[in-house]
PDB file of C-alpha atoms in Angstrom:
ATOM      1  CA  MET A   1     -85.861 -21.117 -41.071  1.00  0.00           C
ATOM      2  CA  ASP A   2     -83.919 -18.293 -42.679  1.00  0.00           C
ATOM      3  CA  GLU A   3     -83.795 -14.953 -40.942  1.00  0.00           C
ATOM      4  CA  VAL A   4     -85.840 -12.234 -42.593  1.00  0.00           C
ATOM      5  CA  THR A   5     -84.128  -8.945 -43.364  1.00  0.00           C
ATOM      6  CA  GLU A   6     -87.072  -7.316 -45.132  1.00  0.00           C
ATOM      7  CA  TYR A   7     -90.862  -7.467 -44.903  1.00  0.00           C
ATOM      8  CA  SER A   8     -93.199  -6.161 -47.562  1.00  0.00           C
ATOM      9  CA  GLY A   9     -95.213  -3.083 -46.743  1.00  0.00           C
ATOM     10  CA  ASP A  10     -98.357  -5.098 -47.432  1.00  0.00           C
ATOM     11  CA  TYR A  11     -97.390  -7.716 -44.841  1.00  0.00           C
ATOM     12  CA  ILE A  12     -96.544  -5.107 -42.204  1.00  0.00           C
ATOM     13  CA  ASP A  13     -99.801  -3.247 -42.911  1.00  0.00           C
ATOM     14  CA  ALA A  14    -101.828  -6.470 -42.701  1.00  0.00           C
ATOM     15  CA  CYS A  15    -100.217  -7.357 -39.374  1.00  0.00           C
ATOM     16  CA  ARG A  16    -100.777  -3.847 -38.026  1.00  0.00           C
ATOM     17  CA  TRP A  17    -104.437  -4.034 -39.096  1.00  0.00           C
ATOM     18  CA  ARG A  18    -104.844  -7.408 -37.383  1.00  0.00           C
ATOM     19  CA  ILE A  19    -103.366  -6.122 -34.123  1.00  0.00           C
ATOM     20  CA  GLU A  20    -105.495  -2.975 -34.290  1.00  0.00           C
ATOM     21  CA  ALA A  21    -108.530  -5.226 -34.752  1.00  0.00           C
ATOM     22  CA  GLU A  22    -107.555  -7.159 -31.612  1.00  0.00           C
ATOM     23  CA  VAL A  23    -107.335  -3.906 -29.622  1.00  0.00           C
ATOM     24  CA  ALA A  24    -110.675  -2.753 -31.057  1.00  0.00           C
ATOM     25  CA  ALA A  25    -112.271  -6.066 -30.032  1.00  0.00           C
ATOM     26  CA  PHE A  26    -111.147  -5.509 -26.452  1.00  0.00           C
ATOM     27  CA  ASP A  27    -112.436  -1.934 -26.543  1.00  0.00           C
ATOM     28  CA  LEU A  28    -115.799  -3.231 -27.766  1.00  0.00           C
ATOM     29  CA  LEU A  29    -115.937  -5.762 -24.937  1.00  0.00           C
ATOM     30  CA  ARG A  30    -115.063  -3.134 -22.348  1.00  0.00           C
ATOM     31  CA  GLY A  31    -117.641  -0.776 -23.834  1.00  0.00           C
ATOM     32  CA  GLN A  32    -120.356  -3.406 -23.427  1.00  0.00           C
ATOM     33  CA  ALA A  33    -119.773  -3.736 -19.679  1.00  0.00           C
ATOM     34  CA  PRO A  34    -122.417  -2.129 -17.484  1.00  0.00           C
ATOM     35  CA  GLY A  35    -121.456   1.269 -16.132  1.00  0.00           C
ATOM     36  CA  ASP A  36    -122.186   0.293 -12.544  1.00  0.00           C
ATOM     37  CA  GLY A  37    -118.717  -1.235 -11.997  1.00  0.00           C
ATOM     38  CA  SER A  38    -120.086  -4.760 -11.534  1.00  0.00           C
ATOM     39  CA  MET A  39    -117.838  -6.096 -14.299  1.00  0.00           C
ATOM     40  CA  ASP A  40    -114.719  -4.033 -13.601  1.00  0.00           C
ATOM     41  CA  ALA A  41    -112.792  -6.877 -11.917  1.00  0.00           C
ATOM     42  CA  ALA A  42    -113.714  -9.352 -14.641  1.00  0.00           C
ATOM     43  CA  ILE A  43    -112.727  -6.923 -17.396  1.00  0.00           C
ATOM     44  CA  GLN A  44    -109.410  -6.264 -15.618  1.00  0.00           C
ATOM     45  CA  ASN A  45    -108.694 -10.004 -15.434  1.00  0.00           C
ATOM     46  CA  ILE A  46    -109.491 -10.393 -19.121  1.00  0.00           C
ATOM     47  CA  GLU A  47    -107.339  -7.380 -20.010  1.00  0.00           C
ATOM     48  CA  ASP A  48    -104.339  -8.708 -18.110  1.00  0.00           C
ATOM     49  CA  GLU A  49    -104.358 -12.000 -20.030  1.00  0.00           C
ATOM     50  CA  TYR A  50    -105.656 -10.715 -23.343  1.00  0.00           C
ATOM     51  CA  PHE A  51    -102.817  -8.317 -24.048  1.00  0.00           C
ATOM     52  CA  VAL A  52    -100.209 -10.895 -23.085  1.00  0.00           C
ATOM     53  CA  ALA A  53    -101.716 -13.098 -25.794  1.00  0.00           C
ATOM     54  CA  VAL A  54    -101.882 -10.259 -28.326  1.00  0.00           C
ATOM     55  CA  ALA A  55     -98.254  -9.281 -27.614  1.00  0.00           C
ATOM     56  CA  SER A  56     -97.235 -12.915 -28.139  1.00  0.00           C
ATOM     57  CA  GLN A  57     -99.189 -12.959 -31.386  1.00  0.00           C
ATOM     58  CA  LEU A  58     -97.480  -9.775 -32.575  1.00  0.00           C
ATOM     59  CA  GLU A  59     -93.994 -10.996 -31.714  1.00  0.00           C
ATOM     60  CA  GLY A  60     -94.788 -14.275 -33.454  1.00  0.00           C
ATOM     61  CA  MET A  61     -95.716 -12.491 -36.678  1.00  0.00           C
ATOM     62  CA  PHE A  62     -92.127 -11.250 -36.922  1.00  0.00           C
ATOM     63  CA  ALA A  63     -90.248 -13.877 -34.900  1.00  0.00           C
ATOM     64  CA  ASP A  64     -88.077 -14.778 -37.877  1.00  0.00           C
ATOM     65  CA  ARG A  65     -86.640 -11.272 -38.193  1.00  0.00           C
ATOM     66  CA  SER A  66     -82.870 -10.991 -38.353  1.00  0.00           C
ATOM     67  CA  ARG A  67     -81.402 -10.035 -34.982  1.00  0.00           C
ATOM     68  CA  ASP A  68     -78.343  -8.573 -36.715  1.00  0.00           C
ATOM     69  CA  ALA A  69     -80.515  -6.021 -38.524  1.00  0.00           C
ATOM     70  CA  GLU A  70     -81.816  -4.746 -35.182  1.00  0.00           C
ATOM     71  CA  GLY A  71     -78.358  -3.676 -34.111  1.00  0.00           C
ATOM     72  CA  ASP A  72     -77.047  -3.429 -30.580  1.00  0.00           C
ATOM     73  CA  SER A  73     -78.853  -0.274 -29.435  1.00  0.00           C
ATOM     74  CA  PRO A  74     -81.882  -0.966 -27.267  1.00  0.00           C
ATOM     75  CA  GLY A  75     -85.235  -0.245 -28.855  1.00  0.00           C
ATOM     76  CA  PRO A  76     -88.850  -1.375 -29.225  1.00  0.00           C
ATOM     77  CA  LEU A  77     -87.913  -4.450 -31.286  1.00  0.00           C
ATOM     78  CA  HIS A  78     -85.654  -5.716 -28.511  1.00  0.00           C
ATOM     79  CA  GLU A  79     -88.159  -4.654 -25.865  1.00  0.00           C
ATOM     80  CA  MET A  80     -91.110  -6.495 -27.411  1.00  0.00           C
ATOM     81  CA  ARG A  81     -89.099  -9.718 -27.590  1.00  0.00           C
ATOM     82  CA  ALA A  82     -87.929  -9.338 -23.973  1.00  0.00           C
ATOM     83  CA  VAL A  83     -91.437  -8.486 -22.743  1.00  0.00           C
ATOM     84  CA  VAL A  84     -93.029 -11.483 -24.472  1.00  0.00           C
ATOM     85  CA  GLU A  85     -90.311 -13.834 -23.247  1.00  0.00           C
ATOM     86  CA  ALA A  86     -90.738 -12.540 -19.695  1.00  0.00           C
ATOM     87  CA  LEU A  87     -94.525 -12.792 -19.781  1.00  0.00           C
ATOM     88  CA  ASN A  88     -94.422 -16.315 -21.170  1.00  0.00           C
ATOM     89  CA  GLY A  89     -91.507 -17.714 -19.226  1.00  0.00           C
ATOM     90  CA  ASN A  90     -90.177 -15.547 -16.435  1.00  0.00           C
ATOM     91  CA  GLY A  91     -93.172 -15.066 -14.209  1.00  0.00           C
ATOM     92  CA  GLY A  92     -93.956 -11.721 -15.793  1.00  0.00           C
ATOM     93  CA  ARG A  93     -90.808 -10.012 -14.559  1.00  0.00           C
ATOM     94  CA  PHE A  94     -88.840  -7.998 -17.086  1.00  0.00           C
ATOM     95  CA  SER A  95     -85.636  -9.899 -17.752  1.00  0.00           C
ATOM     96  CA  PRO A  96     -83.859  -8.586 -20.842  1.00  0.00           C
ATOM     97  CA  PRO A  97     -80.639 -10.276 -21.897  1.00  0.00           C
ATOM     98  CA  GLU A  98     -77.645  -9.058 -19.952  1.00  0.00           C
ATOM     99  CA  GLY A  99     -75.952  -6.182 -21.732  1.00  0.00           C
ATOM    100  CA  ALA A 100     -79.036  -5.412 -23.863  1.00  0.00           C
ATOM    101  CA  GLY A 101     -79.257  -1.915 -22.418  1.00  0.00           C
ATOM    102  CA  LEU A 102     -82.983  -2.231 -21.784  1.00  0.00           C
ATOM    103  CA  ASP A 103     -83.969  -0.332 -18.661  1.00  0.00           C
ATOM    104  CA  ALA A 104     -86.404   2.360 -17.538  1.00  0.00           C
ATOM    105  CA  ASP A 105     -84.528   5.002 -19.539  1.00  0.00           C
ATOM    106  CA  THR A 106     -84.540   3.064 -22.822  1.00  0.00           C
ATOM    107  CA  THR A 107     -87.838   1.156 -22.820  1.00  0.00           C
ATOM    108  CA  VAL A 108     -91.208   2.340 -24.038  1.00  0.00           C
ATOM    109  CA  LEU A 109     -92.805   0.866 -20.922  1.00  0.00           C
ATOM    110  CA  GLY A 110     -90.216   2.419 -18.582  1.00  0.00           C
ATOM    111  CA  LEU A 111     -89.182  -0.952 -17.161  1.00  0.00           C
ATOM    112  CA  ASP A 112     -86.092  -1.841 -15.209  1.00  0.00           C
ATOM    113  CA  PRO A 113     -84.864  -5.447 -15.114  1.00  0.00           C
ATOM    114  CA  GLY A 114     -86.688  -7.450 -12.453  1.00  0.00           C
ATOM    115  CA  GLU A 115     -89.810  -5.284 -12.442  1.00  0.00           C
ATOM    116  CA  PRO A 116     -93.201  -6.903 -12.983  1.00  0.00           C
ATOM    117  CA  ILE A 117     -94.722  -6.213 -16.392  1.00  0.00           C
ATOM    118  CA  MET A 118     -98.269  -4.861 -16.412  1.00  0.00           C
ATOM    119  CA  LEU A 119     -99.366  -5.070 -20.024  1.00  0.00           C
ATOM    120  CA  ASP A 120    -102.760  -3.395 -20.059  1.00  0.00           C
ATOM    121  CA  ARG A 121    -104.468  -1.964 -23.117  1.00  0.00           C
ATOM    122  CA  ASP A 122    -102.717   1.416 -22.999  1.00  0.00           C
ATOM    123  CA  SER A 123     -99.217   0.070 -22.367  1.00  0.00           C
ATOM    124  CA  PHE A 124     -99.695  -2.537 -25.092  1.00  0.00           C
ATOM    125  CA  GLN A 125    -100.815   0.168 -27.523  1.00  0.00           C
ATOM    126  CA  MET A 126     -97.727   2.287 -26.774  1.00  0.00           C
ATOM    127  CA  LEU A 127     -95.362  -0.654 -27.206  1.00  0.00           C
ATOM    128  CA  SER A 128     -97.155  -1.930 -30.304  1.00  0.00           C
ATOM    129  CA  ASP A 129     -97.040   1.480 -32.002  1.00  0.00           C
ATOM    130  CA  ALA A 130     -93.327   1.864 -31.235  1.00  0.00           C
ATOM    131  CA  PHE A 131     -92.682  -1.723 -32.374  1.00  0.00           C
ATOM    132  CA  PHE A 132     -94.391  -1.208 -35.742  1.00  0.00           C
ATOM    133  CA  ASP A 133     -92.597   2.115 -36.302  1.00  0.00           C
ATOM    134  CA  ALA A 134     -89.219   0.506 -35.572  1.00  0.00           C
ATOM    135  CA  LEU A 135     -90.130  -2.534 -37.655  1.00  0.00           C
ATOM    136  CA  GLU A 136     -91.003  -0.423 -40.694  1.00  0.00           C
ATOM    137  CA  GLU A 137     -87.797   1.574 -40.318  1.00  0.00           C
ATOM    138  CA  THR A 138     -85.560  -1.464 -39.891  1.00  0.00           C
ATOM    139  CA  TYR A 139     -87.242  -4.160 -41.973  1.00  0.00           C
ATOM    140  CA  GLY A 140     -89.612  -2.350 -44.310  1.00  0.00           C
ATOM    141  CA  GLU A 141     -88.988  -2.720 -47.993  1.00  0.00           C
ATOM    142  CA  PRO A 142     -87.424   0.371 -49.587  1.00  0.00           C
ATOM    143  CA  SER A 143     -89.888   2.580 -51.423  1.00  0.00           C
TER     144      SER A 143
END
């Protein structure tokens, strides 16, 4: 498949809406739990797995993006890819490519290589927002 160097604003908006709907669905589920704490552990278990799946879905929506267009400086586009790869294949430990410059000072999630990734609702939201902003800046069609 050819690498994509530009996405339409409509496609980016549709993907953003879909991810926001996924977050809203989780919020609805959490809001339906009884307030007595009896479901807290179950909701936490769901959250841990749910946002790994949503992050994988988001990365997949733009997996064909050109790596050259991202440049060499670390950023949310590089971070999302490294986070998803680590969650799906490195036991959940942050393992960016050597020389990528992704560490606690340059990542949205404040991760150093080797640290476990805890992708809860709030951390996913932060990374997702930064990812979409960087995506629009780097790959969005000119207006």
